[in-house]
mmCIF file of C-alpha atoms and ligand atoms in Angstrom:
data_model
loop_
_atom_site.group_PDB
_atom_site.id
_atom_site.type_symbol
_atom_site.label_atom_id
_atom_site.label_comp_id
_atom_site.label_asym_id
_atom_site.label_seq_id
_atom_site.Cartn_x
_atom_site.Cartn_y
_atom_site.Cartn_z
ATOM 1 C CA UNK A 1 118.436 183.832 89.448
ATOM 2 C CA UNK A 2 114.738 183.097 88.975
ATOM 3 C CA UNK A 3 113.880 186.466 87.431
ATOM 4 C CA UNK A 4 113.710 186.306 83.624
ATOM 5 C CA UNK A 5 115.976 189.082 82.322
ATOM 6 C CA UNK A 6 118.277 190.048 79.492
ATOM 7 C CA UNK A 7 121.196 192.416 79.130
ATOM 8 C CA UNK A 8 121.976 194.522 76.051
ATOM 9 C CA UNK A 9 124.441 197.284 75.331
ATOM 10 C CA UNK A 10 128.102 197.890 76.092
ATOM 11 C CA UNK A 11 129.421 196.073 79.170
ATOM 12 C CA UNK A 12 131.311 199.151 80.375
ATOM 13 C CA UNK A 13 128.326 201.498 80.236
ATOM 14 C CA UNK A 14 126.278 202.405 83.337
ATOM 15 C CA UNK A 15 123.396 200.046 84.061
ATOM 16 C CA UNK A 16 119.828 201.085 83.301
ATOM 17 C CA UNK A 17 117.068 198.778 84.565
ATOM 18 C CA UNK A 18 113.753 198.758 82.645
ATOM 19 C CA UNK A 19 110.600 197.492 84.379
ATOM 20 C CA UNK A 20 107.409 196.511 82.538
ATOM 21 C CA UNK A 21 103.750 197.161 83.241
ATOM 22 C CA UNK A 22 100.966 194.746 84.162
ATOM 23 C CA UNK A 23 100.151 192.410 81.285
ATOM 24 C CA UNK A 24 103.204 193.177 79.157
ATOM 25 C CA UNK A 25 106.756 191.822 79.000
ATOM 26 C CA UNK A 26 110.202 193.298 78.639
ATOM 27 C CA UNK A 27 109.613 193.381 74.862
ATOM 28 C CA UNK A 28 107.561 196.486 75.590
ATOM 29 C CA UNK A 29 110.850 198.407 75.639
ATOM 30 C CA UNK A 30 111.898 197.450 72.103
ATOM 31 C CA UNK A 31 111.222 200.940 70.662
ATOM 32 C CA UNK A 32 113.682 202.404 73.190
ATOM 33 C CA UNK A 33 116.467 199.854 72.851
ATOM 34 C CA UNK A 34 118.535 201.259 69.979
ATOM 35 C CA UNK A 35 118.801 204.702 71.557
ATOM 36 C CA UNK A 36 119.289 203.495 75.137
ATOM 37 C CA UNK A 37 122.006 200.962 74.328
ATOM 38 C CA UNK A 38 124.070 203.737 72.743
ATOM 39 C CA UNK A 39 124.556 205.061 76.297
ATOM 40 C CA UNK A 40 123.681 202.284 78.743
ATOM 41 C CA UNK A 41 124.028 198.637 79.559
ATOM 42 C CA UNK A 42 120.290 197.899 79.628
ATOM 43 C CA UNK A 43 118.815 195.255 81.913
ATOM 44 C CA UNK A 44 115.246 194.379 80.964
ATOM 45 C CA UNK A 45 113.371 191.919 83.140
ATOM 46 C CA UNK A 46 109.895 190.459 83.423
ATOM 47 C CA UNK A 47 107.917 191.278 86.521
ATOM 48 C CA UNK A 48 106.648 188.391 88.668
ATOM 49 C CA UNK A 49 104.111 186.184 86.894
ATOM 50 C CA UNK A 50 105.034 187.700 83.511
ATOM 51 C CA UNK A 51 107.135 186.083 80.775
ATOM 52 C CA UNK A 52 109.242 183.317 82.332
ATOM 53 C CA UNK A 53 109.485 184.940 85.780
ATOM 54 C CA UNK A 54 107.706 182.662 88.279
ATOM 55 C CA UNK A 55 105.418 183.730 91.090
ATOM 56 C CA UNK A 56 106.754 183.413 94.637
ATOM 57 C CA UNK A 57 105.203 180.858 96.995
ATOM 58 C CA UNK A 58 103.639 183.627 99.132
ATOM 59 C CA UNK A 59 101.064 186.205 97.937
ATOM 60 C CA UNK A 60 102.776 188.776 95.731
ATOM 61 C CA UNK A 61 103.525 192.223 97.177
ATOM 62 C CA UNK A 62 105.027 195.460 95.874
ATOM 63 C CA UNK A 63 107.946 194.900 98.281
ATOM 64 C CA UNK A 64 108.662 191.597 96.515
ATOM 65 C CA UNK A 65 108.672 193.377 93.134
ATOM 66 C CA UNK A 66 111.173 195.870 94.556
ATOM 67 C CA UNK A 67 113.323 193.206 96.205
ATOM 68 C CA UNK A 68 113.516 191.415 92.846
ATOM 69 C CA UNK A 69 115.278 194.431 91.336
ATOM 70 C CA UNK A 70 117.811 194.518 94.180
ATOM 71 C CA UNK A 71 118.393 190.776 93.666
ATOM 72 C CA UNK A 72 119.003 191.465 89.964
ATOM 73 C CA UNK A 73 121.551 194.212 90.774
ATOM 74 C CA UNK A 74 123.321 191.847 93.161
ATOM 75 C CA UNK A 75 123.223 189.070 90.577
ATOM 76 C CA UNK A 76 124.882 191.183 87.866
ATOM 77 C CA UNK A 77 127.300 192.718 90.405
ATOM 78 C CA UNK A 78 126.231 196.351 90.059
ATOM 79 C CA UNK A 79 126.201 198.538 93.165
ATOM 80 C CA UNK A 80 124.255 201.473 91.683
ATOM 81 C CA UNK A 81 122.011 201.713 88.630
ATOM 82 C CA UNK A 82 119.558 203.980 86.839
ATOM 83 C CA UNK A 83 115.945 202.839 86.671
ATOM 84 C CA UNK A 84 112.992 203.390 84.354
ATOM 85 C CA UNK A 85 109.629 201.729 84.867
ATOM 86 C CA UNK A 86 106.162 202.156 83.412
ATOM 87 C CA UNK A 87 102.869 201.812 85.303
ATOM 88 C CA UNK A 88 103.384 198.881 87.737
ATOM 89 C CA UNK A 89 107.076 199.188 86.790
ATOM 90 C CA UNK A 90 106.954 202.867 87.776
ATOM 91 C CA UNK A 91 105.368 201.954 91.089
ATOM 92 C CA UNK A 92 108.193 199.462 91.591
ATOM 93 C CA UNK A 93 110.643 202.311 90.927
ATOM 94 C CA UNK A 94 108.971 204.523 93.523
ATOM 95 C CA UNK A 95 109.172 201.709 96.078
ATOM 96 C CA UNK A 96 112.908 201.414 95.335
ATOM 97 C CA UNK A 97 113.367 205.173 95.650
ATOM 98 C CA UNK A 98 111.790 204.946 99.118
ATOM 99 C CA UNK A 99 113.320 201.721 100.412
ATOM 100 C CA UNK A 100 116.610 201.258 98.512
ATOM 101 C CA UNK A 101 117.797 204.694 97.308
ATOM 102 C CA UNK A 102 121.459 203.865 97.927
ATOM 103 C CA UNK A 103 121.352 201.352 95.033
ATOM 104 C CA UNK A 104 120.252 203.945 92.448
ATOM 105 C CA UNK A 105 121.428 207.202 90.913
ATOM 106 C CA UNK A 106 118.032 208.321 89.606
ATOM 107 C CA UNK A 107 114.605 207.083 88.549
ATOM 108 C CA UNK A 108 112.239 207.688 85.658
ATOM 109 C CA UNK A 109 108.685 206.576 86.376
ATOM 110 C CA UNK A 110 106.155 206.716 83.546
ATOM 111 C CA UNK A 111 102.359 206.532 83.560
ATOM 112 C CA UNK A 112 102.163 205.617 87.186
ATOM 113 C CA UNK A 113 100.714 206.743 90.498
ATOM 114 C CA UNK A 114 101.546 206.362 94.167
ATOM 115 C CA UNK A 115 98.237 204.509 94.390
ATOM 116 C CA UNK A 116 97.054 203.000 91.074
ATOM 117 C CA UNK A 117 93.301 202.426 90.954
ATOM 118 C CA UNK A 118 91.460 201.065 93.991
ATOM 119 C CA UNK A 119 91.676 197.950 96.153
ATOM 120 C CA UNK A 120 88.166 196.907 95.075
ATOM 121 C CA UNK A 121 88.914 197.446 91.383
ATOM 122 C CA UNK A 122 92.048 195.279 91.473
ATOM 123 C CA UNK A 123 90.345 192.578 93.510
ATOM 124 C CA UNK A 124 87.477 192.491 91.002
ATOM 125 C CA UNK A 125 89.915 192.259 88.077
ATOM 126 C CA UNK A 126 91.842 189.442 89.759
ATOM 127 C CA UNK A 127 88.563 187.597 90.313
ATOM 128 C CA UNK A 128 87.568 188.047 86.640
ATOM 129 C CA UNK A 129 90.928 186.691 85.490
ATOM 130 C CA UNK A 130 90.812 183.731 87.864
ATOM 131 C CA UNK A 131 87.306 182.740 86.809
ATOM 132 C CA UNK A 132 87.272 183.685 83.094
ATOM 133 C CA UNK A 133 90.938 183.716 82.078
ATOM 134 C CA UNK A 134 92.728 186.613 80.411
ATOM 135 C CA UNK A 135 90.593 186.940 77.258
ATOM 136 C CA UNK A 136 88.110 189.538 78.615
ATOM 137 C CA UNK A 137 90.934 191.603 80.127
ATOM 138 C CA UNK A 138 92.965 191.383 76.903
ATOM 139 C CA UNK A 139 89.951 192.615 74.922
ATOM 140 C CA UNK A 140 89.439 195.581 77.254
ATOM 141 C CA UNK A 141 93.121 196.513 77.600
ATOM 142 C CA UNK A 142 93.745 198.437 74.345
ATOM 143 C CA UNK A 143 91.226 201.110 75.414
ATOM 144 C CA UNK A 144 93.134 201.565 78.680
ATOM 145 C CA UNK A 145 96.544 201.457 76.998
ATOM 146 C CA UNK A 146 96.013 203.645 73.923
ATOM 147 C CA UNK A 147 93.921 206.477 72.538
ATOM 148 C CA UNK A 148 91.200 205.637 69.987
ATOM 149 C CA UNK A 149 93.237 207.431 67.315
ATOM 150 C CA UNK A 150 96.356 205.345 68.048
ATOM 151 C CA UNK A 151 94.327 202.103 67.976
ATOM 152 C CA UNK A 152 92.903 203.060 64.591
ATOM 153 C CA UNK A 153 96.293 204.014 63.125
ATOM 154 C CA UNK A 154 98.338 201.107 64.566
ATOM 155 C CA UNK A 155 96.070 198.020 64.683
ATOM 156 C CA UNK A 156 98.934 195.547 64.229
ATOM 157 C CA UNK A 157 100.933 196.911 67.160
ATOM 158 C CA UNK A 158 97.846 197.037 69.392
ATOM 159 C CA UNK A 159 96.656 193.542 68.415
ATOM 160 C CA UNK A 160 100.112 192.067 69.021
ATOM 161 C CA UNK A 161 100.129 193.390 72.597
ATOM 162 C CA UNK A 162 96.525 192.289 73.245
ATOM 163 C CA UNK A 163 97.133 188.808 71.786
ATOM 164 C CA UNK A 164 100.264 188.368 73.895
ATOM 165 C CA UNK A 165 98.231 189.292 76.977
ATOM 166 C CA UNK A 166 95.424 186.857 76.049
ATOM 167 C CA UNK A 167 98.026 184.067 75.837
ATOM 168 C CA UNK A 168 99.814 185.018 79.087
ATOM 169 C CA UNK A 169 99.598 183.325 82.472
ATOM 170 C CA UNK A 170 96.287 184.217 84.160
ATOM 171 C CA UNK A 171 97.473 183.483 87.703
ATOM 172 C CA UNK A 172 100.590 185.636 87.132
ATOM 173 C CA UNK A 173 98.403 188.551 86.072
ATOM 174 C CA UNK A 174 95.932 188.015 88.935
ATOM 175 C CA UNK A 175 98.757 187.893 91.494
ATOM 176 C CA UNK A 176 100.028 191.262 90.247
ATOM 177 C CA UNK A 177 96.476 192.644 90.583
ATOM 178 C CA UNK A 178 96.669 191.452 94.201
ATOM 179 C CA UNK A 179 99.934 193.324 94.731
ATOM 180 C CA UNK A 180 98.453 196.481 93.162
ATOM 181 C CA UNK A 181 95.335 196.166 95.363
ATOM 182 C CA UNK A 182 97.487 196.577 98.474
ATOM 183 C CA UNK A 183 100.125 198.976 97.114
ATOM 184 C CA UNK A 184 99.842 202.544 98.348
ATOM 185 C CA UNK A 185 102.950 204.730 98.419
ATOM 186 C CA UNK A 186 101.206 208.078 98.947
ATOM 187 C CA UNK A 187 102.549 208.595 102.458
ATOM 188 C CA UNK A 188 106.018 207.442 101.327
ATOM 189 C CA UNK A 189 106.407 210.134 98.640
ATOM 190 C CA UNK A 190 108.271 212.653 100.876
ATOM 191 C CA UNK A 191 110.927 209.981 101.582
ATOM 192 C CA UNK A 192 111.735 209.302 97.908
ATOM 193 C CA UNK A 193 115.054 211.061 97.991
ATOM 194 C CA UNK A 194 116.611 210.267 94.609
ATOM 195 C CA UNK A 195 115.937 212.441 91.538
ATOM 196 C CA UNK A 196 112.827 211.245 89.749
ATOM 197 C CA UNK A 197 111.475 212.073 86.304
ATOM 198 C CA UNK A 198 107.719 211.581 86.252
ATOM 199 C CA UNK A 199 106.375 211.038 82.732
ATOM 200 C CA UNK A 200 102.619 211.353 82.321
ATOM 201 C CA UNK A 201 100.328 210.845 79.322
ATOM 202 C CA UNK A 202 97.995 213.742 78.689
ATOM 203 C CA UNK A 203 95.203 211.288 77.689
ATOM 204 C CA UNK A 204 95.989 208.501 80.163
ATOM 205 C CA UNK A 205 92.734 207.271 81.734
ATOM 206 C CA UNK A 206 94.488 204.866 84.152
ATOM 207 C CA UNK A 207 97.226 206.932 85.787
ATOM 208 C CA UNK A 208 96.273 210.511 85.139
ATOM 209 C CA UNK A 209 98.201 213.766 84.889
ATOM 210 C CA UNK A 210 96.653 214.525 88.297
ATOM 211 C CA UNK A 211 98.281 211.364 89.720
ATOM 212 C CA UNK A 212 101.653 212.428 88.294
ATOM 213 C CA UNK A 213 101.221 215.948 89.669
ATOM 214 C CA UNK A 214 100.646 214.482 93.143
ATOM 215 C CA UNK A 215 103.926 212.564 92.930
ATOM 216 C CA UNK A 216 105.841 215.692 91.959
ATOM 217 C CA UNK A 217 104.104 217.749 94.643
ATOM 218 C CA UNK A 218 105.175 215.445 97.479
ATOM 219 C CA UNK A 219 108.453 213.832 96.401
ATOM 220 C CA UNK A 220 111.410 216.102 97.244
ATOM 221 C CA UNK A 221 113.310 215.865 93.924
ATOM 222 C CA UNK A 222 110.802 215.039 91.206
ATOM 223 C CA UNK A 223 110.001 216.746 87.906
ATOM 224 C CA UNK A 224 106.993 216.298 85.633
ATOM 225 C CA UNK A 225 106.918 215.957 81.874
ATOM 226 C CA UNK A 226 103.645 215.428 80.027
ATOM 227 C CA UNK A 227 103.657 213.430 76.794
ATOM 228 C CA UNK A 228 100.976 213.532 74.064
ATOM 229 C CA UNK A 229 99.925 209.935 74.772
ATOM 230 C CA UNK A 230 97.637 207.632 76.707
ATOM 231 C CA UNK A 231 98.874 204.918 79.114
ATOM 232 C CA UNK A 232 101.601 203.018 77.218
ATOM 233 C CA UNK A 233 103.380 206.241 76.298
ATOM 234 C CA UNK A 234 106.679 204.572 75.373
ATOM 235 C CA UNK A 235 104.819 202.789 72.550
ATOM 236 C CA UNK A 236 102.536 205.648 71.520
ATOM 237 C CA UNK A 237 105.237 208.344 71.296
ATOM 238 C CA UNK A 238 108.523 206.394 71.380
ATOM 239 C CA UNK A 239 110.797 209.171 70.131
ATOM 240 C CA UNK A 240 109.470 211.783 72.568
ATOM 241 C CA UNK A 241 109.563 209.268 75.437
ATOM 242 C CA UNK A 242 113.137 208.196 74.740
ATOM 243 C CA UNK A 243 114.406 211.710 74.138
ATOM 244 C CA UNK A 244 113.033 212.975 77.458
ATOM 245 C CA UNK A 245 114.305 209.920 79.328
ATOM 246 C CA UNK A 246 117.827 210.288 77.894
ATOM 247 C CA UNK A 247 117.840 214.033 78.516
ATOM 248 C CA UNK A 248 116.961 213.427 82.173
ATOM 249 C CA UNK A 249 119.415 210.566 82.695
ATOM 250 C CA UNK A 250 122.249 212.493 81.102
ATOM 251 C CA UNK A 251 121.513 215.442 83.395
ATOM 252 C CA UNK A 252 121.949 213.018 86.307
ATOM 253 C CA UNK A 253 125.509 212.331 85.181
ATOM 254 C CA UNK A 254 124.919 209.101 83.278
ATOM 255 C CA UNK A 255 126.719 210.262 80.113
ATOM 256 C CA UNK A 256 129.699 211.627 82.082
ATOM 257 C CA UNK A 257 130.028 208.356 83.955
ATOM 258 C CA UNK A 258 130.269 206.422 80.675
ATOM 259 C CA UNK A 259 132.477 208.839 78.747
ATOM 260 C CA UNK A 260 134.974 209.165 81.625
ATOM 261 C CA UNK A 261 135.656 205.457 81.583
ATOM 262 C CA UNK A 262 138.712 203.954 79.960
ATOM 263 C CA UNK A 263 138.447 200.897 77.759
HETATM 264 O O1 LIG B 1 94.778 198.819 83.765
HETATM 265 C C1 LIG B 1 95.677 198.435 83.011
HETATM 266 O O2 LIG B 1 95.608 197.395 82.392
HETATM 267 C C2 LIG B 1 96.932 199.253 82.910
HETATM 268 C C3 LIG B 1 97.835 199.077 84.045
HETATM 269 C C4 LIG B 1 97.613 199.374 85.357
HETATM 270 C C5 LIG B 1 98.799 199.030 86.133
HETATM 271 C C6 LIG B 1 99.693 198.552 85.083
HETATM 272 O O3 LIG B 1 100.852 198.180 85.198
HETATM 273 O O4 LIG B 1 99.076 198.579 83.886
#
């Protein structure tokens, strides 16, 4: 298995897959781990070009990011899982809801859109990263990730994420920009048949409440919840994020599935 992943939580519990955003790693989910592992076996993995997950030989696509999750499920021998992804991870979840719904019970997609940004914007960012490295992008990222108030109150947390991005693999980041440049699931929304919680940040400048509203308008079984946060909402408001995620997953039968098991 070439995807860099780790498993936490009770072996008998239902599997919940967590998928990170562009420029972060699976450590992003640390604030959620204590609460989630009380109910789930949690599989965190690093998206292509992030952490120790290598890039494929061919240009990276959203379909590859989705296929990686199916490969992970096959690798750990799980037929059906729950899924939560943020930003590019949320887009990966929507692709799975469209193209592999039989492998999932339900999805939570946070701070995402069926079409994130524009082709030109992602191509320009990939070009910047390839020519100048990740430093300029790492310097600009906190303002896209967090509100000014959060940055002022939590400089250590923000700097740790920005420093990790500055030290990450530039080609891995640029390849994901390439995948995002081509990714557009707007016409696929009506075919996303599994239940989907759509978490939006009220102050998110990247994937807006309007983007989240569009998902819920067109996907057949999607519900919107707005958090008092910017883009990395699971970091900005961890308790509210986790509580809403657990509430949704338990409504989809996740708690019953675990508690009905014998040990
Ligand atoms: O623009 C950013 O850096 C935030 C972001 C967009 C897609 C993603 O995964 O993160």
